[in-house]
Amino acid sequence: KGWGPVTDSDIARFANKSAPIAAVMQCIELSQGRHTEVLVPALLDFCTGLQLVDDLEDLSKDLSADNATPVACILINDLQLPHKALKRLAVRTDGGAQLRAICLTSGVSESVFTAARRYFQRAHVELERAGIECFAALAQYWTDRANSRITSIRQVRDGLK
């Protein structure tokens, strides 16, 4: 798709990067013969949340390698900066510190964790409803972790004002 604006459906398509995990889980679930219709979509939601968090962590590397991840596209489109300008920041020797600061102050970090939290929450609700407690607890853990990161991001950003 390139460096254009990112929609929720674009982000959801990135769940396919986690497809091997979902396939393994589907096989396990099929062998037990219960809740497959809930487990696979919930795990794809969960993996999508993880992928968003990972893409934020790997942003500098992804921009340097011209990987058009949802997070990179969000940053480029929110800041209205050309990819090449952000790529120059990504390849600096500061380990991506300046790029992380831009994500923090621009609201991109908060947006990414908010989106990830939405996927984790959706996975948690469906897994809990199906009685798949182990995975529901894992999804809740990541929901809580996203909430904690959002709170920390807001505190740091508010402290910079």
PDB file of N, CA, C and O in Angstrom, residues 61-125:
ATOM      1  N   LYS A  61      14.136   0.867  13.065  1.00  0.00           N
ATOM      2  CA  LYS A  61      14.618  -0.181  12.157  1.00  0.00           C
ATOM      3  C   LYS A  61      13.726  -0.277  10.918  1.00  0.00           C
ATOM      4  O   LYS A  61      14.221  -0.402   9.794  1.00  0.00           O
ATOM      5  N   ASP A  62      12.409  -0.209  11.122  1.00  0.00           N
ATOM      6  CA  ASP A  62      11.483  -0.321   9.991  1.00  0.00           C
ATOM      7  C   ASP A  62      11.607   0.858   9.024  1.00  0.00           C
ATOM      8  O   ASP A  62      11.586   0.673   7.808  1.00  0.00           O
ATOM      9  N   LEU A  63      11.729   2.063   9.552  1.00  0.00           N
ATOM     10  CA  LEU A  63      11.907   3.224   8.679  1.00  0.00           C
ATOM     11  C   LEU A  63      13.226   3.136   7.916  1.00  0.00           C
ATOM     12  O   LEU A  63      13.284   3.449   6.735  1.00  0.00           O
ATOM     13  N   SER A  64      14.268   2.689   8.600  1.00  0.00           N
ATOM     14  CA  SER A  64      15.577   2.546   7.947  1.00  0.00           C
ATOM     15  C   SER A  64      15.523   1.544   6.805  1.00  0.00           C
ATOM     16  O   SER A  64      16.195   1.709   5.788  1.00  0.00           O
ATOM     17  N   ALA A  65      14.708   0.492   6.984  1.00  0.00           N
ATOM     18  CA  ALA A  65      14.601  -0.567   5.980  1.00  0.00           C
ATOM     19  C   ALA A  65      13.460  -0.336   4.990  1.00  0.00           C
ATOM     20  O   ALA A  65      13.145  -1.215   4.195  1.00  0.00           O
ATOM     21  N   ASP A  66      12.821   0.838   5.054  1.00  0.00           N
ATOM     22  CA  ASP A  66      11.693   1.159   4.172  1.00  0.00           C
ATOM     23  C   ASP A  66      10.507   0.199   4.334  1.00  0.00           C
ATOM     24  O   ASP A  66       9.790  -0.084   3.380  1.00  0.00           O
ATOM     25  N   ASN A  67      10.293  -0.300   5.551  1.00  0.00           N
ATOM     26  CA  ASN A  67       9.144  -1.153   5.840  1.00  0.00           C
ATOM     27  C   ASN A  67       7.949  -0.263   6.179  1.00  0.00           C
ATOM     28  O   ASN A  67       7.971   0.441   7.183  1.00  0.00           O
ATOM     29  N   ALA A  68       6.931  -0.317   5.368  1.00  0.00           N
ATOM     30  CA  ALA A  68       5.744   0.526   5.559  1.00  0.00           C
ATOM     31  C   ALA A  68       4.776  -0.140   6.533  1.00  0.00           C
ATOM     32  O   ALA A  68       3.703  -0.593   6.161  1.00  0.00           O
ATOM     33  N   THR A  69       5.161  -0.184   7.800  1.00  0.00           N
ATOM     34  CA  THR A  69       4.282  -0.750   8.825  1.00  0.00           C
ATOM     35  C   THR A  69       3.176   0.254   9.139  1.00  0.00           C
ATOM     36  O   THR A  69       3.312   1.451   8.847  1.00  0.00           O
ATOM     37  N   PRO A  70       2.082  -0.203   9.762  1.00  0.00           N
ATOM     38  CA  PRO A  70       1.042   0.752  10.148  1.00  0.00           C
ATOM     39  C   PRO A  70       1.578   1.886  11.023  1.00  0.00           C
ATOM     40  O   PRO A  70       1.212   3.040  10.833  1.00  0.00           O
ATOM     41  N   VAL A  71       2.465   1.571  11.945  1.00  0.00           N
ATOM     42  CA  VAL A  71       2.992   2.608  12.842  1.00  0.00           C
ATOM     43  C   VAL A  71       3.821   3.624  12.060  1.00  0.00           C
ATOM     44  O   VAL A  71       3.691   4.838  12.266  1.00  0.00           O
ATOM     45  N   ALA A  72       4.655   3.159  11.145  1.00  0.00           N
ATOM     46  CA  ALA A  72       5.450   4.082  10.325  1.00  0.00           C
ATOM     47  C   ALA A  72       4.535   4.972   9.491  1.00  0.00           C
ATOM     48  O   ALA A  72       4.759   6.184   9.383  1.00  0.00           O
ATOM     49  N   CYS A  73       3.489   4.386   8.930  1.00  0.00           N
ATOM     50  CA  CYS A  73       2.553   5.174   8.115  1.00  0.00           C
ATOM     51  C   CYS A  73       1.793   6.192   8.950  1.00  0.00           C
ATOM     52  O   CYS A  73       1.563   7.317   8.507  1.00  0.00           O
ATOM     53  N   ILE A  74       1.399   5.791  10.161  1.00  0.00           N
ATOM     54  CA  ILE A  74       0.704   6.725  11.054  1.00  0.00           C
ATOM     55  C   ILE A  74       1.610   7.915  11.348  1.00  0.00           C
ATOM     56  O   ILE A  74       1.187   9.071  11.274  1.00  0.00           O
ATOM     57  N   LEU A  75       2.868   7.653  11.675  1.00  0.00           N
ATOM     58  CA  LEU A  75       3.810   8.721  11.989  1.00  0.00           C
ATOM     59  C   LEU A  75       3.988   9.654  10.793  1.00  0.00           C
ATOM     60  O   LEU A  75       3.899  10.881  10.933  1.00  0.00           O
ATOM     61  N   ILE A  76       4.217   9.094   9.642  1.00  0.00           N
ATOM     62  CA  ILE A  76       4.435   9.899   8.436  1.00  0.00           C
ATOM     63  C   ILE A  76       3.218  10.750   8.121  1.00  0.00           C
ATOM     64  O   ILE A  76       3.333  11.943   7.825  1.00  0.00           O
ATOM     65  N   ASN A  77       2.041  10.165   8.203  1.00  0.00           N
ATOM     66  CA  ASN A  77       0.827  10.897   7.850  1.00  0.00           C
ATOM     67  C   ASN A  77       0.412  11.896   8.925  1.00  0.00           C
ATOM     68  O   ASN A  77      -0.069  12.980   8.604  1.00  0.00           O
ATOM     69  N   ASP A  78       0.593  11.547  10.202  1.00  0.00           N
ATOM     70  CA  ASP A  78       0.248  12.489  11.272  1.00  0.00           C
ATOM     71  C   ASP A  78       1.152  13.712  11.252  1.00  0.00           C
ATOM     72  O   ASP A  78       0.705  14.836  11.480  1.00  0.00           O
ATOM     73  N   LEU A  79       2.428  13.497  10.993  1.00  0.00           N
ATOM     74  CA  LEU A  79       3.384  14.614  11.007  1.00  0.00           C
ATOM     75  C   LEU A  79       3.485  15.312   9.656  1.00  0.00           C
ATOM     76  O   LEU A  79       4.095  16.377   9.556  1.00  0.00           O
ATOM     77  N   GLN A  80       2.917  14.686   8.633  1.00  0.00           N
ATOM     78  CA  GLN A  80       2.991  15.242   7.277  1.00  0.00           C
ATOM     79  C   GLN A  80       4.442  15.500   6.872  1.00  0.00           C
ATOM     80  O   GLN A  80       4.767  16.537   6.276  1.00  0.00           O
ATOM     81  N   LEU A  81       5.297  14.565   7.226  1.00  0.00           N
ATOM     82  CA  LEU A  81       6.701  14.642   6.849  1.00  0.00           C
ATOM     83  C   LEU A  81       7.007  13.564   5.828  1.00  0.00           C
ATOM     84  O   LEU A  81       6.434  12.474   5.879  1.00  0.00           O
ATOM     85  N   PRO A  82       7.905  13.848   4.910  1.00  0.00           N
ATOM     86  CA  PRO A  82       8.268  12.807   3.947  1.00  0.00           C
ATOM     87  C   PRO A  82       9.006  11.660   4.635  1.00  0.00           C
ATOM     88  O   PRO A  82       9.733  11.865   5.615  1.00  0.00           O
ATOM     89  N   HIS A  83       8.801  10.480   4.105  1.00  0.00           N
ATOM     90  CA  HIS A  83       9.458   9.292   4.638  1.00  0.00           C
ATOM     91  C   HIS A  83      10.968   9.483   4.734  1.00  0.00           C
ATOM     92  O   HIS A  83      11.597   9.088   5.717  1.00  0.00           O
ATOM     93  N   LYS A  84      11.550  10.108   3.741  1.00  0.00           N
ATOM     94  CA  LYS A  84      13.011  10.270   3.723  1.00  0.00           C
ATOM     95  C   LYS A  84      13.518  11.081   4.912  1.00  0.00           C
ATOM     96  O   LYS A  84      14.579  10.811   5.455  1.00  0.00           O
ATOM     97  N   ALA A  85      12.737  12.076   5.334  1.00  0.00           N
ATOM     98  CA  ALA A  85      13.143  12.889   6.495  1.00  0.00           C
ATOM     99  C   ALA A  85      13.140  12.041   7.757  1.00  0.00           C
ATOM    100  O   ALA A  85      14.056  12.128   8.583  1.00  0.00           O
ATOM    101  N   LEU A  86      12.115  11.222   7.920  1.00  0.00           N
ATOM    102  CA  LEU A  86      12.056  10.361   9.093  1.00  0.00           C
ATOM    103  C   LEU A  86      13.095   9.247   9.017  1.00  0.00           C
ATOM    104  O   LEU A  86      13.650   8.837  10.030  1.00  0.00           O
ATOM    105  N   LYS A  87      13.376   8.790   7.814  1.00  0.00           N
ATOM    106  CA  LYS A  87      14.408   7.770   7.643  1.00  0.00           C
ATOM    107  C   LYS A  87      15.767   8.322   8.089  1.00  0.00           C
ATOM    108  O   LYS A  87      16.548   7.616   8.731  1.00  0.00           O
ATOM    109  N   ARG A  88      16.031   9.573   7.772  1.00  0.00           N
ATOM    110  CA  ARG A  88      17.296  10.189   8.222  1.00  0.00           C
ATOM    111  C   ARG A  88      17.390  10.190   9.745  1.00  0.00           C
ATOM    112  O   ARG A  88      18.451   9.959  10.315  1.00  0.00           O
ATOM    113  N   LEU A  89      16.270  10.461  10.412  1.00  0.00           N
ATOM    114  CA  LEU A  89      16.259  10.403  11.882  1.00  0.00           C
ATOM    115  C   LEU A  89      16.486   8.973  12.378  1.00  0.00           C
ATOM    116  O   LEU A  89      17.164   8.760  13.382  1.00  0.00           O
ATOM    117  N   ALA A  90      15.920   8.027  11.665  1.00  0.00           N
ATOM    118  CA  ALA A  90      15.992   6.631  12.087  1.00  0.00           C
ATOM    119  C   ALA A  90      17.411   6.077  12.019  1.00  0.00           C
ATOM    120  O   ALA A  90      17.779   5.225  12.828  1.00  0.00           O
ATOM    121  N   VAL A  91      18.189   6.548  11.078  1.00  0.00           N
ATOM    122  CA  VAL A  91      19.536   5.990  10.913  1.00  0.00           C
ATOM    123  C   VAL A  91      20.583   6.734  11.732  1.00  0.00           C
ATOM    124  O   VAL A  91      21.760   6.405  11.680  1.00  0.00           O
ATOM    125  N   ARG A  92      20.174   7.720  12.509  1.00  0.00           N
ATOM    126  CA  ARG A  92      21.106   8.439  13.376  1.00  0.00           C
ATOM    127  C   ARG A  92      21.707   7.492  14.411  1.00  0.00           C
ATOM    128  O   ARG A  92      21.174   6.424  14.684  1.00  0.00           O
ATOM    129  N   THR A  93      22.761   7.925  15.013  1.00  0.00           N
ATOM    130  CA  THR A  93      23.467   7.078  15.981  1.00  0.00           C
ATOM    131  C   THR A  93      22.906   7.179  17.393  1.00  0.00           C
ATOM    132  O   THR A  93      23.480   6.627  18.319  1.00  0.00           O
ATOM    133  N   ASP A  94      21.766   7.858  17.582  1.00  0.00           N
ATOM    134  CA  ASP A  94      21.212   8.009  18.932  1.00  0.00           C
ATOM    135  C   ASP A  94      20.325   6.827  19.334  1.00  0.00           C
ATOM    136  O   ASP A  94      19.625   6.892  20.332  1.00  0.00           O
ATOM    137  N   GLY A  95      20.348   5.759  18.541  1.00  0.00           N
ATOM    138  CA  GLY A  95      19.553   4.582  18.868  1.00  0.00           C
ATOM    139  C   GLY A  95      18.062   4.792  18.736  1.00  0.00           C
ATOM    140  O   GLY A  95      17.272   4.081  19.343  1.00  0.00           O
ATOM    141  N   GLY A  96      17.662   5.769  17.963  1.00  0.00           N
ATOM    142  CA  GLY A  96      16.242   6.046  17.761  1.00  0.00           C
ATOM    143  C   GLY A  96      15.621   6.924  18.833  1.00  0.00           C
ATOM    144  O   GLY A  96      14.406   7.095  18.855  1.00  0.00           O
ATOM    145  N   ALA A  97      16.442   7.501  19.704  1.00  0.00           N
ATOM    146  CA  ALA A  97      15.914   8.313  20.809  1.00  0.00           C
ATOM    147  C   ALA A  97      15.120   9.507  20.300  1.00  0.00           C
ATOM    148  O   ALA A  97      14.043   9.822  20.829  1.00  0.00           O
ATOM    149  N   GLN A  98      15.618  10.176  19.285  1.00  0.00           N
ATOM    150  CA  GLN A  98      14.911  11.352  18.770  1.00  0.00           C
ATOM    151  C   GLN A  98      13.591  10.943  18.120  1.00  0.00           C
ATOM    152  O   GLN A  98      12.571  11.617  18.287  1.00  0.00           O
ATOM    153  N   LEU A  99      13.592   9.824  17.429  1.00  0.00           N
ATOM    154  CA  LEU A  99      12.363   9.317  16.815  1.00  0.00           C
ATOM    155  C   LEU A  99      11.337   8.937  17.887  1.00  0.00           C
ATOM    156  O   LEU A  99      10.150   9.246  17.760  1.00  0.00           O
ATOM    157  N   ARG A 100      11.789   8.295  18.963  1.00  0.00           N
ATOM    158  CA  ARG A 100      10.878   7.950  20.068  1.00  0.00           C
ATOM    159  C   ARG A 100      10.308   9.217  20.710  1.00  0.00           C
ATOM    160  O   ARG A 100       9.131   9.258  21.069  1.00  0.00           O
ATOM    161  N   ALA A 101      11.129  10.238  20.848  1.00  0.00           N
ATOM    162  CA  ALA A 101      10.651  11.501  21.414  1.00  0.00           C
ATOM    163  C   ALA A 101       9.583  12.129  20.521  1.00  0.00           C
ATOM    164  O   ALA A 101       8.587  12.660  21.017  1.00  0.00           O
ATOM    165  N   ILE A 102       9.782  12.054  19.229  1.00  0.00           N
ATOM    166  CA  ILE A 102       8.783  12.580  18.289  1.00  0.00           C
ATOM    167  C   ILE A 102       7.477  11.804  18.422  1.00  0.00           C
ATOM    168  O   ILE A 102       6.389  12.392  18.444  1.00  0.00           O
ATOM    169  N   CYS A 103       7.569  10.498  18.525  1.00  0.00           N
ATOM    170  CA  CYS A 103       6.362   9.676  18.680  1.00  0.00           C
ATOM    171  C   CYS A 103       5.627  10.027  19.975  1.00  0.00           C
ATOM    172  O   CYS A 103       4.403  10.085  20.003  1.00  0.00           O
ATOM    173  N   LEU A 104       6.386  10.263  21.013  1.00  0.00           N
ATOM    174  CA  LEU A 104       5.800  10.602  22.312  1.00  0.00           C
ATOM    175  C   LEU A 104       5.089  11.947  22.254  1.00  0.00           C
ATOM    176  O   LEU A 104       3.919  12.069  22.626  1.00  0.00           O
ATOM    177  N   THR A 105       5.778  12.973  21.774  1.00  0.00           N
ATOM    178  CA  THR A 105       5.208  14.323  21.803  1.00  0.00           C
ATOM    179  C   THR A 105       4.128  14.529  20.748  1.00  0.00           C
ATOM    180  O   THR A 105       3.244  15.360  20.938  1.00  0.00           O
ATOM    181  N   SER A 106       4.167  13.773  19.667  1.00  0.00           N
ATOM    182  CA  SER A 106       3.167  13.939  18.605  1.00  0.00           C
ATOM    183  C   SER A 106       1.870  13.202  18.896  1.00  0.00           C
ATOM    184  O   SER A 106       0.860  13.426  18.235  1.00  0.00           O
ATOM    185  N   GLY A 107       1.893  12.306  19.872  1.00  0.00           N
ATOM    186  CA  GLY A 107       0.703  11.515  20.182  1.00  0.00           C
ATOM    187  C   GLY A 107       0.665  10.180  19.470  1.00  0.00           C
ATOM    188  O   GLY A 107      -0.251   9.385  19.683  1.00  0.00           O
ATOM    189  N   VAL A 108       1.658   9.902  18.624  1.00  0.00           N
ATOM    190  CA  VAL A 108       1.669   8.641  17.887  1.00  0.00           C
ATOM    191  C   VAL A 108       1.797   7.458  18.838  1.00  0.00           C
ATOM    192  O   VAL A 108       1.079   6.461  18.702  1.00  0.00           O
ATOM    193  N   SER A 109       2.676   7.548  19.827  1.00  0.00           N
ATOM    194  CA  SER A 109       2.839   6.441  20.781  1.00  0.00           C
ATOM    195  C   SER A 109       1.526   6.143  21.500  1.00  0.00           C
ATOM    196  O   SER A 109       1.119   4.988  21.623  1.00  0.00           O
ATOM    197  N   GLU A 110       0.863   7.187  21.950  1.00  0.00           N
ATOM    198  CA  GLU A 110      -0.415   6.987  22.636  1.00  0.00           C
ATOM    199  C   GLU A 110      -1.452   6.378  21.698  1.00  0.00           C
ATOM    200  O   GLU A 110      -2.196   5.469  22.091  1.00  0.00           O
ATOM    201  N   SER A 111      -1.494   6.833  20.464  1.00  0.00           N
ATOM    202  CA  SER A 111      -2.445   6.287  19.487  1.00  0.00           C
ATOM    203  C   SER A 111      -2.197   4.805  19.233  1.00  0.00           C
ATOM    204  O   SER A 111      -3.144   4.011  19.137  1.00  0.00           O
ATOM    205  N   VAL A 112      -0.939   4.432  19.122  1.00  0.00           N
ATOM    206  CA  VAL A 112      -0.604   3.031  18.862  1.00  0.00           C
ATOM    207  C   VAL A 112      -1.005   2.157  20.050  1.00  0.00           C
ATOM    208  O   VAL A 112      -1.629   1.100  19.872  1.00  0.00           O
ATOM    209  N   PHE A 113      -0.672   2.587  21.259  1.00  0.00           N
ATOM    210  CA  PHE A 113      -1.045   1.788  22.429  1.00  0.00           C
ATOM    211  C   PHE A 113      -2.557   1.765  22.634  1.00  0.00           C
ATOM    212  O   PHE A 113      -3.098   0.757  23.096  1.00  0.00           O
ATOM    213  N   THR A 114      -3.245   2.831  22.267  1.00  0.00           N
ATOM    214  CA  THR A 114      -4.705   2.842  22.359  1.00  0.00           C
ATOM    215  C   THR A 114      -5.307   1.838  21.378  1.00  0.00           C
ATOM    216  O   THR A 114      -6.235   1.093  21.724  1.00  0.00           O
ATOM    217  N   ALA A 115      -4.782   1.796  20.163  1.00  0.00           N
ATOM    218  CA  ALA A 115      -5.257   0.817  19.174  1.00  0.00           C
ATOM    219  C   ALA A 115      -4.943  -0.607  19.632  1.00  0.00           C
ATOM    220  O   ALA A 115      -5.794  -1.498  19.556  1.00  0.00           O
ATOM    221  N   ALA A 116      -3.727  -0.820  20.120  1.00  0.00           N
ATOM    222  CA  ALA A 116      -3.346  -2.154  20.600  1.00  0.00           C
ATOM    223  C   ALA A 116      -4.259  -2.582  21.746  1.00  0.00           C
ATOM    224  O   ALA A 116      -4.723  -3.729  21.792  1.00  0.00           O
ATOM    225  N   ARG A 117      -4.530  -1.650  22.652  1.00  0.00           N
ATOM    226  CA  ARG A 117      -5.415  -1.956  23.786  1.00  0.00           C
ATOM    227  C   ARG A 117      -6.793  -2.390  23.286  1.00  0.00           C
ATOM    228  O   ARG A 117      -7.378  -3.331  23.825  1.00  0.00           O
ATOM    229  N   ARG A 118      -7.298  -1.742  22.258  1.00  0.00           N
ATOM    230  CA  ARG A 118      -8.607  -2.093  21.702  1.00  0.00           C
ATOM    231  C   ARG A 118      -8.601  -3.552  21.212  1.00  0.00           C
ATOM    232  O   ARG A 118      -9.543  -4.301  21.462  1.00  0.00           O
ATOM    233  N   TYR A 119      -7.522  -3.958  20.542  1.00  0.00           N
ATOM    234  CA  TYR A 119      -7.429  -5.343  20.072  1.00  0.00           C
ATOM    235  C   TYR A 119      -7.302  -6.314  21.250  1.00  0.00           C
ATOM    236  O   TYR A 119      -7.931  -7.376  21.258  1.00  0.00           O
ATOM    237  N   PHE A 120      -6.491  -5.973  22.251  1.00  0.00           N
ATOM    238  CA  PHE A 120      -6.339  -6.835  23.418  1.00  0.00           C
ATOM    239  C   PHE A 120      -7.668  -6.979  24.164  1.00  0.00           C
ATOM    240  O   PHE A 120      -8.033  -8.081  24.583  1.00  0.00           O
ATOM    241  N   GLN A 121      -8.388  -5.871  24.316  1.00  0.00           N
ATOM    242  CA  GLN A 121      -9.675  -5.908  25.022  1.00  0.00           C
ATOM    243  C   GLN A 121     -10.677  -6.788  24.283  1.00  0.00           C
ATOM    244  O   GLN A 121     -11.392  -7.567  24.901  1.00  0.00           O
ATOM    245  N   ARG A 122     -10.731  -6.630  22.975  1.00  0.00           N
ATOM    246  CA  ARG A 122     -11.668  -7.431  22.179  1.00  0.00           C
ATOM    247  C   ARG A 122     -11.338  -8.916  22.322  1.00  0.00           C
ATOM    248  O   ARG A 122     -12.241  -9.739  22.484  1.00  0.00           O
ATOM    249  N   ALA A 123     -10.049  -9.241  22.266  1.00  0.00           N
ATOM    250  CA  ALA A 123      -9.640 -10.637  22.439  1.00  0.00           C
ATOM    251  C   ALA A 123     -10.039 -11.136  23.830  1.00  0.00           C
ATOM    252  O   ALA A 123     -10.582 -12.243  23.972  1.00  0.00           O
ATOM    253  N   HIS A 124      -9.798 -10.318  24.841  1.00  0.00           N
ATOM    254  CA  HIS A 124     -10.119 -10.714  26.214  1.00  0.00           C
ATOM    255  C   HIS A 124     -11.605 -11.010  26.377  1.00  0.00           C
ATOM    256  O   HIS A 124     -11.985 -12.045  26.944  1.00  0.00           O
ATOM    257  N   VAL A 125     -12.430 -10.127  25.879  1.00  0.00           N
ATOM    258  CA  VAL A 125     -13.883 -10.308  26.030  1.00  0.00           C
ATOM    259  C   VAL A 125     -14.331 -11.611  25.381  1.00  0.00           C
ATOM    260  O   VAL A 125     -15.079 -12.399  25.983  1.00  0.00           O
TER     261      VAL A 125
END
